[in-house]
C-alpha positions as a printed NumPy array, in Angstrom:
array([[-34.332, -44.07 ,  22.448],
       [-36.389, -47.051,  23.536],
       [-38.599, -49.344,  21.496],
       [-42.178, -49.226,  22.758],
       [-43.448, -52.452,  21.174],
       [-41.526, -55.589,  20.258],
       [-42.442, -57.942,  17.427],
       [-39.858, -60.712,  17.811],
       [-38.171, -62.957,  15.231],
       [-35.35 , -65.487,  15.352],
       [-31.986, -65.491,  13.591],
       [-29.185, -68.039,  14.065],
       [-26.972, -67.196,  17.017],
       [-23.722, -65.514,  15.99 ],
       [-25.219, -64.682,  12.585],
       [-22.209, -63.964,  10.41 ],
       [-23.019, -60.652,   8.767],
       [-21.309, -57.286,   9.121],
       [-22.972, -53.9  ,   9.252],
       [-21.266, -52.938,   5.963],
       [-22.531, -56.094,   4.234],
       [-26.059, -55.52 ,   5.45 ],
       [-25.953, -51.842,   4.511],
       [-24.812, -52.744,   0.99 ],
       [-27.677, -55.237,   0.657],
       [-30.215, -52.583,   1.683],
       [-28.82 , -49.935,  -0.675],
       [-30.958, -51.016,  -3.624],
       [-34.052, -50.291,  -1.538],
       [-32.933, -46.973,  -0.067],
       [-35.811, -44.57 ,   0.505],
       [-36.541, -41.853,  -2.029],
       [-39.525, -39.492,  -1.858],
       [-42.694, -40.613,  -3.609],
       [-43.421, -39.193,  -7.036],
       [-46.567, -37.169,  -7.659],
       [-48.326, -40.239,  -9.054],
       [-47.427, -42.648,  -6.234],
       [-49.756, -43.37 ,  -3.342],
       [-47.146, -45.163,  -1.217],
       [-43.355, -45.365,  -1.112],
       [-41.197, -47.348,   1.328],
       [-37.457, -47.775,   1.669],
       [-34.533, -47.864,   4.065],
       [-33.374, -44.595,   5.586],
       [-30.172, -43.922,   7.586],
       [-30.983, -44.12 ,  11.311],
       [-28.65 , -41.193,  11.994],
       [-29.769, -38.946,   9.146],
       [-28.764, -38.2  ,   5.568],
       [-25.228, -39.193,   4.667],
       [-24.964, -41.84 ,   7.391],
       [-24.937, -45.617,   6.703],
       [-28.231, -47.474,   6.307],
       [-27.202, -49.696,   9.225],
       [-26.115, -48.018,  12.442],
       [-23.853, -50.366,  14.391],
       [-22.942, -50.023,  18.063],
       [-21.223, -52.712,  20.135],
       [-22.123, -55.428,  17.633],
       [-25.813, -54.418,  17.491],
       [-27.517, -53.103,  14.338],
       [-30.241, -50.487,  14.046],
       [-32.343, -50.039,  10.887],
       [-35.069, -47.604,   9.912],
       [-37.825, -48.195,   7.355],
       [-39.247, -44.928,   6.036],
       [-42.796, -44.819,   4.662],
       [-44.379, -41.969,   2.707],
       [-48.102, -42.202,   2.119],
       [-50.424, -39.84 ,   0.285],
       [-53.627, -38.886,   2.097],
       [-56.477, -39.3  ,  -0.351],
       [-59.686, -40.086,   1.593],
       [-62.354, -42.067,  -0.244],
       [-64.914, -39.491,   0.886],
       [-63.096, -36.807,  -1.155],
       [-62.901, -39.078,  -4.217],
       [-66.594, -39.916,  -3.915],
       [-67.566, -36.263,  -3.547],
       [-65.659, -35.161,  -6.651],
       [-66.811, -38.198,  -8.642],
       [-70.425, -37.51 ,  -7.688],
       [-70.142, -33.939,  -8.99 ],
       [-68.595, -35.135, -12.251],
       [-71.293, -37.817, -12.589],
       [-73.96 , -35.134, -12.262],
       [-72.298, -33.15 , -15.065],
       [-72.209, -36.244, -17.276],
       [-75.868, -36.979, -16.571],
       [-76.801, -33.465, -17.621],
       [-74.759, -33.764, -20.822],
       [-75.87 , -37.236, -21.926],
       [-79.322, -37.37 , -20.397],
       [-78.774, -40.42 , -18.203],
       [-76.716, -41.263, -15.133],
       [-73.427, -43.201, -15.476],
       [-73.779, -46.943, -14.886],
       [-71.951, -49.009, -12.256],
       [-68.942, -49.736, -14.482],
       [-68.721, -46.132, -15.726],
       [-68.927, -44.849, -12.14 ],
       [-66.056, -47.11 , -11.077],
       [-63.9  , -45.846, -13.948],
       [-64.843, -42.262, -13.088],
       [-63.687, -42.712,  -9.49 ],
       [-60.395, -44.155, -10.711],
       [-59.819, -41.148, -12.976],
       [-60.691, -38.763, -10.148],
       [-58.205, -40.506,  -7.849],
       [-55.46 , -40.156, -10.483],
       [-56.28 , -36.462, -10.916],
       [-56.278, -35.724,  -7.176],
       [-53.173, -37.754,  -6.28 ],
       [-50.574, -35.095,  -7.249],
       [-52.308, -32.603,  -4.945],
       [-52.713, -34.995,  -2.   ],
       [-50.913, -34.32 ,   1.265],
       [-48.099, -36.693,   2.252],
       [-47.345, -38.117,   5.659],
       [-44.064, -39.795,   6.531],
       [-43.52 , -42.373,   9.217],
       [-40.592, -44.474,  10.387],
       [-40.459, -48.021,  11.726],
       [-37.37 , -49.075,  13.637],
       [-35.781, -52.512,  13.647],
       [-32.993, -53.9  ,  15.821],
       [-30.843, -56.849,  14.806],
       [-28.813, -58.661,  17.445],
       [-26.434, -60.892,  15.466],
       [-24.76 , -62.112,  18.661],
       [-27.849, -63.602,  20.31 ],
       [-29.868, -64.134,  17.158],
       [-32.776, -61.692,  17.515],
       [-34.556, -59.442,  15.091],
       [-36.998, -57.068,  16.778],
       [-39.337, -54.588,  15.085],
       [-40.767, -51.658,  17.029],
       [-44.351, -52.091,  15.85 ],
       [-47.666, -52.365,  17.672],
       [-49.135, -54.773,  15.109],
       [-47.75 , -57.761,  13.175],
       [-48.951, -56.206,   9.899],
       [-46.741, -53.155,  10.403],
       [-43.796, -55.382,  11.265],
       [-44.494, -57.38 ,   8.086],
       [-43.633, -54.296,   6.014],
       [-40.138, -54.367,   7.513],
       [-39.729, -58.128,   7.215],
       [-40.899, -58.33 ,   3.592],
       [-38.515, -55.609,   2.447],
       [-35.66 , -57.094,   4.472],
       [-36.151, -60.576,   3.018],
       [-36.261, -59.049,  -0.456],
       [-32.974, -57.229,   0.146],
       [-30.985, -59.943,   1.923],
       [-30.679, -63.128,  -0.11 ],
       [-31.527, -66.271,   1.875],
       [-31.82 , -64.428,   5.173],
       [-32.284, -67.159,   7.826],
       [-35.219, -65.522,   9.59 ],
       [-37.857, -67.509,  11.497],
       [-40.685, -66.997,  13.96 ],
       [-39.918, -67.773,  17.59 ],
       [-41.123, -71.29 ,  18.389],
       [-41.687, -72.105,  22.05 ],
       [-42.138, -75.333,  23.975],
       [-45.385, -73.978,  25.455],
       [-47.837, -71.334,  24.297],
       [-47.716, -67.958,  26.074],
       [-51.453, -68.337,  26.836],
       [-50.942, -71.605,  28.722],
       [-47.921, -70.358,  30.659],
       [-49.434, -66.966,  31.573],
       [-52.598, -68.702,  32.747],
       [-50.506, -71.039,  34.903],
       [-48.673, -68.085,  36.468],
       [-51.964, -66.464,  37.428],
       [-53.512, -69.696,  38.624],
       [-50.56 , -70.463,  40.907],
       [-50.183, -66.8  ,  41.916],
       [-46.466, -67.211,  41.318],
       [-44.375, -65.25 ,  38.817],
       [-41.292, -66.797,  37.182],
       [-37.779, -66.015,  38.344],
       [-36.711, -62.382,  37.684],
       [-40.301, -61.31 ,  36.928],
       [-43.228, -59.857,  38.834],
       [-46.858, -59.778,  37.725],
       [-48.361, -56.29 ,  37.644],
       [-51.962, -55.091,  37.813],
       [-53.139, -55.384,  34.21 ],
       [-54.38 , -58.559,  32.561],
       [-57.021, -59.938,  30.234],
       [-58.661, -63.343,  30.461],
       [-60.738, -64.628,  27.558],
       [-62.975, -67.653,  27.118],
       [-62.036, -70.129,  24.403],
       [-65.599, -71.039,  23.456],
       [-67.93 , -69.37 ,  20.988],
       [-68.927, -66.701,  23.501],
       [-65.381, -65.245,  23.567],
       [-66.359, -63.73 ,  26.906],
       [-63.552, -61.652,  28.377],
       [-62.663, -59.863,  31.579],
       [-59.982, -57.201,  31.785],
       [-58.192, -55.814,  34.831],
       [-56.63 , -52.366,  34.501],
       [-54.532, -51.062,  37.395],
       [-56.467, -53.437,  39.624],
       [-55.237, -55.902,  42.215],
       [-55.289, -59.449,  40.804],
       [-57.032, -61.351,  43.561],
       [-56.017, -65.053,  43.301],
       [-59.49 , -66.337,  44.218],
       [-61.199, -64.044,  41.732],
       [-58.73 , -64.946,  38.976],
       [-59.068, -68.627,  39.866],
       [-62.833, -68.543,  39.367],
       [-62.423, -67.083,  35.896],
       [-59.842, -69.725,  34.958],
       [-62.027, -72.49 ,  36.366],
       [-64.842, -71.117,  34.224],
       [-62.789, -71.679,  31.057],
       [-60.991, -68.378,  30.586],
       [-57.312, -68.125,  29.724],
       [-54.841, -65.278,  30.022],
       [-54.206, -63.474,  26.72 ],
       [-52.457, -60.322,  28.039],
       [-50.386, -59.868,  31.161],
       [-48.52 , -56.839,  32.501],
       [-45.185, -57.739,  34.047],
       [-41.923, -56.246,  35.259],
       [-38.552, -57.797,  34.562],
       [-35.819, -57.601,  37.187],
       [-37.254, -54.308,  38.507],
       [-35.845, -52.693,  35.362],
       [-38.399, -52.896,  32.534],
       [-42.189, -53.056,  32.611],
       [-44.148, -54.449,  29.676],
       [-47.285, -56.297,  28.562],
       [-46.949, -59.814,  27.159],
       [-49.567, -60.947,  24.628],
       [-50.784, -64.333,  23.442],
       [-48.849, -63.891,  20.168],
       [-45.561, -63.356,  22.062],
       [-45.616, -59.662,  21.244],
       [-44.246, -57.384,  23.951],
       [-46.09 , -54.101,  24.243],
       [-45.965, -50.918,  26.333],
       [-42.251, -51.357,  27.028],
       [-41.03 , -48.871,  29.612],
       [-37.582, -48.63 ,  31.238],
       [-37.868, -47.978,  34.955],
       [-36.01 , -45.427,  37.042],
       [-33.303, -47.89 ,  38.063],
       [-32.14 , -47.98 ,  34.428],
       [-32.348, -44.215,  33.923],
       [-30.327, -43.623,  37.086],
       [-27.551, -45.776,  35.675],
       [-27.233, -43.987,  32.336],
       [-23.804, -42.646,  31.53 ],
       [-23.31 , -38.93 ,  31.101],
       [-22.776, -37.982,  27.464],
       [-21.85 , -34.703,  25.856],
       [-23.093, -34.855,  22.258],
       [-26.148, -36.066,  20.383],
       [-24.153, -38.875,  18.751],
       [-22.744, -40.036,  22.072],
       [-26.148, -39.878,  23.694],
       [-27.757, -41.829,  20.848],
       [-25.12 , -44.565,  20.93 ],
       [-25.248, -44.776,  24.708],
       [-29.03 , -45.129,  24.651],
       [-28.809, -47.782,  21.944],
       [-26.233, -49.803,  23.891],
       [-28.32 , -49.567,  27.036],
       [-31.569, -50.548,  25.297],
       [-30.171, -53.451,  23.294],
       [-28.223, -54.792,  26.249],
       [-31.227, -54.757,  28.571],
       [-33.702, -56.085,  26.   ],
       [-31.395, -58.97 ,  25.022],
       [-31.329, -60.086,  28.663],
       [-35.088, -59.631,  28.979],
       [-35.762, -61.748,  25.882],
       [-33.472, -64.532,  27.118],
       [-35.159, -64.628,  30.534],
       [-38.641, -64.434,  29.026],
       [-38.067, -67.333,  26.62 ],
       [-36.721, -69.403,  29.526],
       [-39.755, -68.477,  31.674],
       [-42.036, -69.621,  28.839],
       [-40.453, -73.066,  28.817],
       [-37.681, -72.488,  26.299],
       [-37.605, -72.703,  22.541],
       [-38.962, -75.733,  20.72 ],
       [-36.325, -78.016,  19.265],
       [-36.25 , -78.344,  15.514]])
């Protein structure tokens, strides 16, 4: 198991919480299936299946899973049924429903259709590293990560969670790397990047699997563009894309990591081994990346 996208948050180093304490705090928000009248239901689910703890702990690292059940009730279906009912009402009363009546009709239709709507279930994973003080959500967008953070802050009283604050912005540092044609220690720059103008034009140029010619890149930077996305590889072990918001996307472990995986003989052993490998490598990556970006801002 490997996270594909990293939304990163800060906790105090050596955060003093046990897996049992955290699991007990999450218990009040454990996931239960949505009722027939609910459009959305979210809650914590055991990472290793029913009957397991809500927090899976391996080697001092915690894994959490937020389960989401959502009913599929497209507005086009509601509008279609409401339109048919409005036509019936018009025939009965001799005039079409007004704006307010139509809104109320759509609301009633939605309530009637909800129990028959199809449900989809999704899971969002979160990793807590109490040793090094990281909380990472496997989400492509900040809004999806917010679902995890909001529920976590509601469950854990006074949880000391913060955004990562850096000495320098990722945009400025990534632009400097490209301009100097020099990657930071332990990193290489790959062949994908995006440079965007800061003015009203918001003009942008994107390179995809394309050699980043220093002269070409330099002209774009001289013209006022800055780097907002940059594909990189860390220590020849993990490739990823760094964004202007300090999100890490398209995370992919390289063959050198896979070749070093221990042989396991059961699903539980394999899961725990993968978790140890992932959390160990990502903790080192995050430490090196923060250092490459100039370090964290002092309070």
